[in-house]
Amino acid sequence: DIQMTQSPSSLSASVGDRVTITCRASQGIGNDLSWYQQKPGKAPKRLIYAASSLQSGVPSRFSGSGSGTEFTLTISSLQPEDFATYYCLQHNSDPWTFGQGTKVEIK
Amino acid sequence: QITLKESGLTLVEPTQTLTLTCTFSGFSLSTTRVSVGWIRQPPGKALEWLALIYWDDDKRYIPSLKSRLTITKDTSKNQVVLTLTNMDPVDTATYFCAHSLITSGGTLHAFDVWGQGTMVIVSS
């Protein structure tokens, strides 16, 4: 199985901050990676697909980059509605695997 | 517009079999390159991919649960059913189903639309 190591597990940030979350794959996965945002009690919402493509309707402050084994989700200017938990998902090979999540909290 | 909704028993006793149904609209599982998957999330923990069924009835399972899991589809009813045998309290979780699609260009849109989830508690 491909292991996805996500870091940090949590972070505290202020509105307007630039936030970066990283996922590292245990082996190369090309660009077969998606990012999701999950708020408490809700289903995850896809933000990024194919490592760097923005899901339609998602604000442009969200961006994804990377390929191979290292991937990054960046929020350029954190907004109040962005406080949530973020997950990466690799779908390069079975079983698909999620990162352990990054909880973004208010500073 | 694609929608999915999970249904099934919310309280299951240990050793029983869990049966969950994902009823969807806005797409057909007989359409080439479409798939539906199941994901679960124990309280306060991370998401875990469980199983996936493709339009051509190809099925994939998480190895750690493969002996206990079965995924099937009923194209005429627009439903995907997941069964998990020999339930244990550690299987207590919210279970989600989600849609995926491979475009003609080969891009996999993994879990682009999710159901709301259904909480399953395993307890005697």
PDB file of C-alpha atoms in Angstrom:
ATOM      1  CA  ASP A   1       0.000   0.000   0.000  1.00  0.00           C
ATOM      2  CA  ILE A   2       1.096   3.572  -0.619  1.00  0.00           C
ATOM      3  CA  GLN A   3       1.368   5.509   2.629  1.00  0.00           C
ATOM      4  CA  MET A   4       0.466   9.195   2.616  1.00  0.00           C
ATOM      5  CA  THR A   5       2.225  11.217   5.302  1.00  0.00           C
ATOM      6  CA  GLN A   6       0.522  14.538   5.853  1.00  0.00           C
ATOM      7  CA  SER A   7       2.035  17.387   7.836  1.00  0.00           C
ATOM      8  CA  PRO A   8       1.499  19.160  10.056  1.00  0.00           C
ATOM      9  CA  SER A   9      -1.276  17.304  11.865  1.00  0.00           C
ATOM     10  CA  SER A  10      -2.587  20.637  13.098  1.00  0.00           C
ATOM     11  CA  LEU A  11      -1.754  24.293  12.867  1.00  0.00           C
ATOM     12  CA  SER A  12      -2.965  27.559  14.292  1.00  0.00           C
ATOM     13  CA  ALA A  13      -3.198  30.519  11.976  1.00  0.00           C
ATOM     14  CA  SER A  14      -4.792  33.925  11.729  1.00  0.00           C
ATOM     15  CA  VAL A  15      -7.123  35.314   9.109  1.00  0.00           C
ATOM     16  CA  GLY A  16      -5.017  36.544   6.217  1.00  0.00           C
ATOM     17  CA  ASP A  17      -2.132  34.137   6.862  1.00  0.00           C
ATOM     18  CA  ARG A  18      -0.593  32.000   4.151  1.00  0.00           C
ATOM     19  CA  VAL A  19      -0.964  28.325   5.039  1.00  0.00           C
ATOM     20  CA  THR A  20       0.883  25.370   3.539  1.00  0.00           C
ATOM     21  CA  ILE A  21       0.051  21.698   4.074  1.00  0.00           C
ATOM     22  CA  THR A  22       2.234  18.888   2.739  1.00  0.00           C
ATOM     23  CA  CYS A  23       1.563  15.295   1.742  1.00  0.00           C
ATOM     24  CA  ARG A  24       4.367  12.878   1.020  1.00  0.00           C
ATOM     25  CA  ALA A  25       3.752   9.579  -0.729  1.00  0.00           C
ATOM     26  CA  SER A  26       5.788   6.489   0.131  1.00  0.00           C
ATOM     27  CA  GLN A  27       6.309   5.925  -3.586  1.00  0.00           C
ATOM     28  CA  GLY A  28       5.771   7.932  -6.742  1.00  0.00           C
ATOM     29  CA  ILE A  29       2.165   8.588  -7.702  1.00  0.00           C
ATOM     30  CA  GLY A  30       2.575  10.987 -10.598  1.00  0.00           C
ATOM     31  CA  ASN A  31      -0.106  13.630 -10.146  1.00  0.00           C
ATOM     32  CA  ASP A  32      -2.793  11.223  -8.939  1.00  0.00           C
ATOM     33  CA  LEU A  33      -3.628  13.254  -5.852  1.00  0.00           C
ATOM     34  CA  SER A  34      -6.654  15.170  -4.643  1.00  0.00           C
ATOM     35  CA  TRP A  35      -7.204  17.518  -1.702  1.00  0.00           C
ATOM     36  CA  TYR A  36     -10.372  17.723   0.384  1.00  0.00           C
ATOM     37  CA  GLN A  37     -11.727  20.082   3.010  1.00  0.00           C
ATOM     38  CA  GLN A  38     -13.941  18.742   5.778  1.00  0.00           C
ATOM     39  CA  LYS A  39     -15.892  20.755   8.332  1.00  0.00           C
ATOM     40  CA  PRO A  40     -17.290  19.175  11.512  1.00  0.00           C
ATOM     41  CA  GLY A  41     -20.277  16.944  10.880  1.00  0.00           C
ATOM     42  CA  LYS A  42     -20.049  17.381   7.119  1.00  0.00           C
ATOM     43  CA  ALA A  43     -18.870  15.310   4.184  1.00  0.00           C
ATOM     44  CA  PRO A  44     -15.504  16.168   2.658  1.00  0.00           C
ATOM     45  CA  LYS A  45     -15.480  18.612  -0.244  1.00  0.00           C
ATOM     46  CA  ARG A  46     -12.968  18.281  -3.045  1.00  0.00           C
ATOM     47  CA  LEU A  47     -10.755  21.330  -3.558  1.00  0.00           C
ATOM     48  CA  ILE A  48      -8.003  20.160  -5.898  1.00  0.00           C
ATOM     49  CA  TYR A  49      -7.674  17.270  -8.346  1.00  0.00           C
ATOM     50  CA  ALA A  50      -4.777  16.005 -10.436  1.00  0.00           C
ATOM     51  CA  ALA A  51      -2.485  17.595  -7.823  1.00  0.00           C
ATOM     52  CA  SER A  52      -2.899  21.153  -9.075  1.00  0.00           C
ATOM     53  CA  SER A  53      -6.277  21.610 -10.798  1.00  0.00           C
ATOM     54  CA  LEU A  54      -8.785  23.731  -8.929  1.00  0.00           C
ATOM     55  CA  GLN A  55     -12.256  22.254  -8.520  1.00  0.00           C
ATOM     56  CA  SER A  56     -14.896  24.433 -10.125  1.00  0.00           C
ATOM     57  CA  GLY A  57     -16.389  26.850  -7.620  1.00  0.00           C
ATOM     58  CA  VAL A  58     -13.479  26.677  -5.190  1.00  0.00           C
ATOM     59  CA  PRO A  59     -11.910  30.060  -4.369  1.00  0.00           C
ATOM     60  CA  SER A  60      -8.638  30.829  -6.131  1.00  0.00           C
ATOM     61  CA  ARG A  61      -6.845  31.321  -2.805  1.00  0.00           C
ATOM     62  CA  PHE A  62      -6.562  27.527  -2.760  1.00  0.00           C
ATOM     63  CA  SER A  63      -3.822  26.003  -4.881  1.00  0.00           C
ATOM     64  CA  GLY A  64      -2.083  22.670  -5.188  1.00  0.00           C
ATOM     65  CA  SER A  65       1.336  21.734  -6.461  1.00  0.00           C
ATOM     66  CA  GLY A  66       3.716  18.821  -6.667  1.00  0.00           C
ATOM     67  CA  SER A  67       4.158  15.517  -8.407  1.00  0.00           C
ATOM     68  CA  GLY A  68       5.794  12.217  -7.708  1.00  0.00           C
ATOM     69  CA  THR A  69       6.078  11.940  -3.946  1.00  0.00           C
ATOM     70  CA  GLU A  70       5.686  15.458  -2.555  1.00  0.00           C
ATOM     71  CA  PHE A  71       2.565  17.584  -2.754  1.00  0.00           C
ATOM     72  CA  THR A  72       1.454  20.861  -1.266  1.00  0.00           C
ATOM     73  CA  LEU A  73      -1.870  22.552  -0.610  1.00  0.00           C
ATOM     74  CA  THR A  74      -1.568  26.294  -0.137  1.00  0.00           C
ATOM     75  CA  ILE A  75      -4.157  28.744   1.107  1.00  0.00           C
ATOM     76  CA  SER A  76      -2.808  32.141   0.101  1.00  0.00           C
ATOM     77  CA  SER A  77      -4.867  34.233   2.518  1.00  0.00           C
ATOM     78  CA  LEU A  78      -6.759  32.303   5.156  1.00  0.00           C
ATOM     79  CA  GLN A  79     -10.408  33.236   5.521  1.00  0.00           C
ATOM     80  CA  PRO A  80     -12.744  32.508   8.459  1.00  0.00           C
ATOM     81  CA  GLU A  81     -14.592  29.841   6.467  1.00  0.00           C
ATOM     82  CA  ASP A  82     -11.333  27.976   5.794  1.00  0.00           C
ATOM     83  CA  PHE A  83     -10.965  26.717   9.355  1.00  0.00           C
ATOM     84  CA  ALA A  84     -11.461  22.994   8.826  1.00  0.00           C
ATOM     85  CA  THR A  85      -9.588  19.731   8.432  1.00  0.00           C
ATOM     86  CA  TYR A  86      -7.815  19.021   5.162  1.00  0.00           C
ATOM     87  CA  TYR A  87      -7.011  15.610   3.673  1.00  0.00           C
ATOM     88  CA  CYS A  88      -5.002  14.421   0.706  1.00  0.00           C
ATOM     89  CA  LEU A  89      -5.953  11.273  -1.218  1.00  0.00           C
ATOM     90  CA  GLN A  90      -3.773   9.245  -3.552  1.00  0.00           C
ATOM     91  CA  HIS A  91      -5.608   7.316  -6.254  1.00  0.00           C
ATOM     92  CA  ASN A  92      -2.645   6.104  -8.247  1.00  0.00           C
ATOM     93  CA  SER A  93      -2.922   2.529  -7.055  1.00  0.00           C
ATOM     94  CA  ASP A  94      -5.211   0.354  -4.974  1.00  0.00           C
ATOM     95  CA  PRO A  95      -5.943   0.704  -2.169  1.00  0.00           C
ATOM     96  CA  TRP A  96      -6.496   4.437  -2.421  1.00  0.00           C
ATOM     97  CA  THR A  97      -5.143   6.043   0.717  1.00  0.00           C
ATOM     98  CA  PHE A  98      -5.819   9.265   2.581  1.00  0.00           C
ATOM     99  CA  GLY A  99      -3.408  11.319   4.598  1.00  0.00           C
ATOM    100  CA  GLN A 100      -4.054  11.585   8.319  1.00  0.00           C
ATOM    101  CA  GLY A 101      -5.467  15.076   8.016  1.00  0.00           C
ATOM    102  CA  THR A 102      -4.429  18.593   8.985  1.00  0.00           C
ATOM    103  CA  LYS A 103      -6.673  20.556  11.304  1.00  0.00           C
ATOM    104  CA  VAL A 104      -6.467  24.285  10.682  1.00  0.00           C
ATOM    105  CA  GLU A 105      -7.492  26.214  13.784  1.00  0.00           C
ATOM    106  CA  ILE A 106      -7.937  29.860  14.634  1.00  0.00           C
ATOM    107  CA  LYS A 107      -4.983  31.507  16.330  1.00  0.00           C
TER     108      LYS A 107
ATOM    109  CA  GLN B   1     -26.634  17.475 -10.686  1.00  0.00           C
ATOM    110  CA  ILE B   2     -25.060  14.470  -9.013  1.00  0.00           C
ATOM    111  CA  THR B   3     -26.314  13.484  -5.565  1.00  0.00           C
ATOM    112  CA  LEU B   4     -25.673  10.456  -3.366  1.00  0.00           C
ATOM    113  CA  LYS B   5     -27.303   9.395  -0.124  1.00  0.00           C
ATOM    114  CA  GLU B   6     -26.371   6.624   2.259  1.00  0.00           C
ATOM    115  CA  SER B   7     -28.927   4.570   4.178  1.00  0.00           C
ATOM    116  CA  GLY B   8     -28.931   1.599   6.502  1.00  0.00           C
ATOM    117  CA  LEU B   9     -29.112   0.583  10.127  1.00  0.00           C
ATOM    118  CA  THR B  10     -27.484   3.050  12.481  1.00  0.00           C
ATOM    119  CA  LEU B  11     -27.065   0.594  15.403  1.00  0.00           C
ATOM    120  CA  VAL B  12     -25.564  -2.831  14.833  1.00  0.00           C
ATOM    121  CA  GLU B  13     -24.669  -5.494  17.377  1.00  0.00           C
ATOM    122  CA  PRO B  14     -21.230  -7.079  17.416  1.00  0.00           C
ATOM    123  CA  THR B  15     -20.854 -10.056  15.037  1.00  0.00           C
ATOM    124  CA  GLN B  16     -23.785  -8.866  12.919  1.00  0.00           C
ATOM    125  CA  THR B  17     -23.540  -7.906   9.254  1.00  0.00           C
ATOM    126  CA  LEU B  18     -23.840  -4.265   8.249  1.00  0.00           C
ATOM    127  CA  THR B  19     -25.648  -3.488   5.005  1.00  0.00           C
ATOM    128  CA  LEU B  20     -25.459   0.041   3.640  1.00  0.00           C
ATOM    129  CA  THR B  21     -27.112   1.350   0.506  1.00  0.00           C
ATOM    130  CA  CYS B  22     -25.921   4.298  -1.548  1.00  0.00           C
ATOM    131  CA  THR B  23     -28.733   5.679  -3.689  1.00  0.00           C
ATOM    132  CA  PHE B  24     -27.627   8.136  -6.303  1.00  0.00           C
ATOM    133  CA  SER B  25     -28.964  10.361  -9.053  1.00  0.00           C
ATOM    134  CA  GLY B  26     -27.518  12.466 -11.834  1.00  0.00           C
ATOM    135  CA  PHE B  27     -25.406   9.700 -13.331  1.00  0.00           C
ATOM    136  CA  SER B  28     -25.560   6.029 -14.267  1.00  0.00           C
ATOM    137  CA  LEU B  29     -23.217   3.282 -13.143  1.00  0.00           C
ATOM    138  CA  SER B  30     -23.606   1.723 -16.559  1.00  0.00           C
ATOM    139  CA  THR B  31     -21.794   4.703 -18.095  1.00  0.00           C
ATOM    140  CA  THR B  32     -18.218   3.977 -19.082  1.00  0.00           C
ATOM    141  CA  ARG B  33     -15.525   5.182 -16.675  1.00  0.00           C
ATOM    142  CA  VAL B  34     -17.881   5.877 -13.743  1.00  0.00           C
ATOM    143  CA  SER B  35     -17.357   4.397 -10.288  1.00  0.00           C
ATOM    144  CA  VAL B  36     -18.770   4.649  -6.775  1.00  0.00           C
ATOM    145  CA  GLY B  37     -16.726   4.153  -3.642  1.00  0.00           C
ATOM    146  CA  TRP B  38     -17.219   3.814   0.093  1.00  0.00           C
ATOM    147  CA  ILE B  39     -15.171   5.639   2.702  1.00  0.00           C
ATOM    148  CA  ARG B  40     -15.516   5.593   6.480  1.00  0.00           C
ATOM    149  CA  GLN B  41     -14.419   7.835   9.312  1.00  0.00           C
ATOM    150  CA  PRO B  42     -14.329   6.734  12.965  1.00  0.00           C
ATOM    151  CA  PRO B  43     -15.244   9.506  15.391  1.00  0.00           C
ATOM    152  CA  GLY B  44     -12.423  12.046  15.571  1.00  0.00           C
ATOM    153  CA  LYS B  45     -10.233  10.096  13.162  1.00  0.00           C
ATOM    154  CA  ALA B  46      -9.124  10.206   9.549  1.00  0.00           C
ATOM    155  CA  LEU B  47     -10.907   9.067   6.407  1.00  0.00           C
ATOM    156  CA  GLU B  48     -10.387   5.470   5.295  1.00  0.00           C
ATOM    157  CA  TRP B  49     -11.069   4.207   1.764  1.00  0.00           C
ATOM    158  CA  LEU B  50     -12.964   0.893   1.877  1.00  0.00           C
ATOM    159  CA  ALA B  51     -14.103  -0.215  -1.559  1.00  0.00           C
ATOM    160  CA  LEU B  52     -14.821   0.840  -5.109  1.00  0.00           C
ATOM    161  CA  ILE B  53     -17.033  -0.543  -7.854  1.00  0.00           C
ATOM    162  CA  TYR B  54     -16.607   0.414 -11.508  1.00  0.00           C
ATOM    163  CA  TRP B  55     -19.129   0.651 -14.328  1.00  0.00           C
ATOM    164  CA  ASP B  56     -17.887  -2.693 -15.683  1.00  0.00           C
ATOM    165  CA  ASP B  57     -18.444  -4.382 -12.289  1.00  0.00           C
ATOM    166  CA  ASP B  58     -14.739  -4.416 -11.474  1.00  0.00           C
ATOM    167  CA  LYS B  59     -14.422  -4.267  -7.677  1.00  0.00           C
ATOM    168  CA  ARG B  60     -11.593  -3.164  -5.404  1.00  0.00           C
ATOM    169  CA  TYR B  61     -11.261  -3.528  -1.636  1.00  0.00           C
ATOM    170  CA  ILE B  62      -8.992  -2.353   1.136  1.00  0.00           C
ATOM    171  CA  PRO B  63      -6.819  -5.432   1.854  1.00  0.00           C
ATOM    172  CA  SER B  64      -7.236  -5.273   5.637  1.00  0.00           C
ATOM    173  CA  LEU B  65     -11.007  -5.723   5.340  1.00  0.00           C
ATOM    174  CA  LYS B  66     -11.289  -7.622   2.077  1.00  0.00           C
ATOM    175  CA  SER B  67     -12.467 -10.847   3.701  1.00  0.00           C
ATOM    176  CA  ARG B  68     -15.379  -9.008   5.357  1.00  0.00           C
ATOM    177  CA  LEU B  69     -16.424  -6.569   2.624  1.00  0.00           C
ATOM    178  CA  THR B  70     -18.656  -6.958  -0.414  1.00  0.00           C
ATOM    179  CA  ILE B  71     -19.643  -4.191  -2.814  1.00  0.00           C
ATOM    180  CA  THR B  72     -22.359  -4.653  -5.416  1.00  0.00           C
ATOM    181  CA  LYS B  73     -24.357  -2.461  -7.748  1.00  0.00           C
ATOM    182  CA  ASP B  74     -27.919  -2.407  -9.012  1.00  0.00           C
ATOM    183  CA  THR B  75     -27.819  -0.260 -12.098  1.00  0.00           C
ATOM    184  CA  SER B  76     -31.585  -0.329 -12.578  1.00  0.00           C
ATOM    185  CA  LYS B  77     -32.139   1.108  -9.096  1.00  0.00           C
ATOM    186  CA  ASN B  78     -29.150   3.479  -9.167  1.00  0.00           C
ATOM    187  CA  GLN B  79     -27.814   1.893  -6.000  1.00  0.00           C
ATOM    188  CA  VAL B  80     -24.558   0.561  -4.644  1.00  0.00           C
ATOM    189  CA  VAL B  81     -24.645  -1.752  -1.642  1.00  0.00           C
ATOM    190  CA  LEU B  82     -21.816  -2.340   0.819  1.00  0.00           C
ATOM    191  CA  THR B  83     -21.866  -5.219   3.275  1.00  0.00           C
ATOM    192  CA  LEU B  84     -19.427  -5.615   6.148  1.00  0.00           C
ATOM    193  CA  THR B  85     -19.621  -8.864   8.068  1.00  0.00           C
ATOM    194  CA  ASN B  86     -18.720  -9.668  11.660  1.00  0.00           C
ATOM    195  CA  MET B  87     -19.079  -6.105  12.911  1.00  0.00           C
ATOM    196  CA  ASP B  88     -16.965  -4.998  15.867  1.00  0.00           C
ATOM    197  CA  PRO B  89     -17.061  -1.826  17.967  1.00  0.00           C
ATOM    198  CA  VAL B  90     -13.950  -0.628  16.104  1.00  0.00           C
ATOM    199  CA  ASP B  91     -16.141  -0.442  12.976  1.00  0.00           C
ATOM    200  CA  THR B  92     -18.125   2.373  14.584  1.00  0.00           C
ATOM    201  CA  ALA B  93     -17.829   5.211  12.096  1.00  0.00           C
ATOM    202  CA  THR B  94     -19.560   7.514   9.663  1.00  0.00           C
ATOM    203  CA  TYR B  95     -19.784   5.758   6.312  1.00  0.00           C
ATOM    204  CA  PHE B  96     -19.766   7.819   3.117  1.00  0.00           C
ATOM    205  CA  CYS B  97     -20.303   6.914  -0.511  1.00  0.00           C
ATOM    206  CA  ALA B  98     -18.843   9.050  -3.282  1.00  0.00           C
ATOM    207  CA  HIS B  99     -18.763   9.344  -7.080  1.00  0.00           C
ATOM    208  CA  SER B 100     -15.676   9.110  -9.259  1.00  0.00           C
ATOM    209  CA  LEU B 101     -15.167   9.523 -12.982  1.00  0.00           C
ATOM    210  CA  ILE B 102     -12.366   9.003 -15.444  1.00  0.00           C
ATOM    211  CA  THR B 103     -12.569  11.550 -18.232  1.00  0.00           C
ATOM    212  CA  SER B 104     -12.000  10.635 -21.867  1.00  0.00           C
ATOM    213  CA  GLY B 105      -8.636  12.365 -21.495  1.00  0.00           C
ATOM    214  CA  GLY B 106      -7.677   9.937 -18.738  1.00  0.00           C
ATOM    215  CA  THR B 107      -8.000  12.254 -15.733  1.00  0.00           C
ATOM    216  CA  LEU B 108      -9.462  10.540 -12.697  1.00  0.00           C
ATOM    217  CA  HIS B 109     -11.869  12.731 -10.780  1.00  0.00           C
ATOM    218  CA  ALA B 110     -11.704  10.851  -7.518  1.00  0.00           C
ATOM    219  CA  PHE B 111     -14.588  11.345  -5.120  1.00  0.00           C
ATOM    220  CA  ASP B 112     -15.724  14.610  -6.633  1.00  0.00           C
ATOM    221  CA  VAL B 113     -19.195  14.338  -5.093  1.00  0.00           C
ATOM    222  CA  TRP B 114     -19.993  12.805  -1.689  1.00  0.00           C
ATOM    223  CA  GLY B 115     -23.077  11.689   0.142  1.00  0.00           C
ATOM    224  CA  GLN B 116     -23.859  13.220   3.518  1.00  0.00           C
ATOM    225  CA  GLY B 117     -22.727  10.106   5.364  1.00  0.00           C
ATOM    226  CA  THR B 118     -24.451   7.787   7.791  1.00  0.00           C
ATOM    227  CA  MET B 119     -23.249   7.142  11.335  1.00  0.00           C
ATOM    228  CA  VAL B 120     -23.064   3.478  12.310  1.00  0.00           C
ATOM    229  CA  ILE B 121     -22.604   2.473  15.937  1.00  0.00           C
ATOM    230  CA  VAL B 122     -21.581  -1.045  16.868  1.00  0.00           C
ATOM    231  CA  SER B 123     -22.730  -1.902  20.363  1.00  0.00           C
ATOM    232  CA  SER B 124     -24.588  -4.585  22.254  1.00  0.00           C
TER     233      SER B 124
END
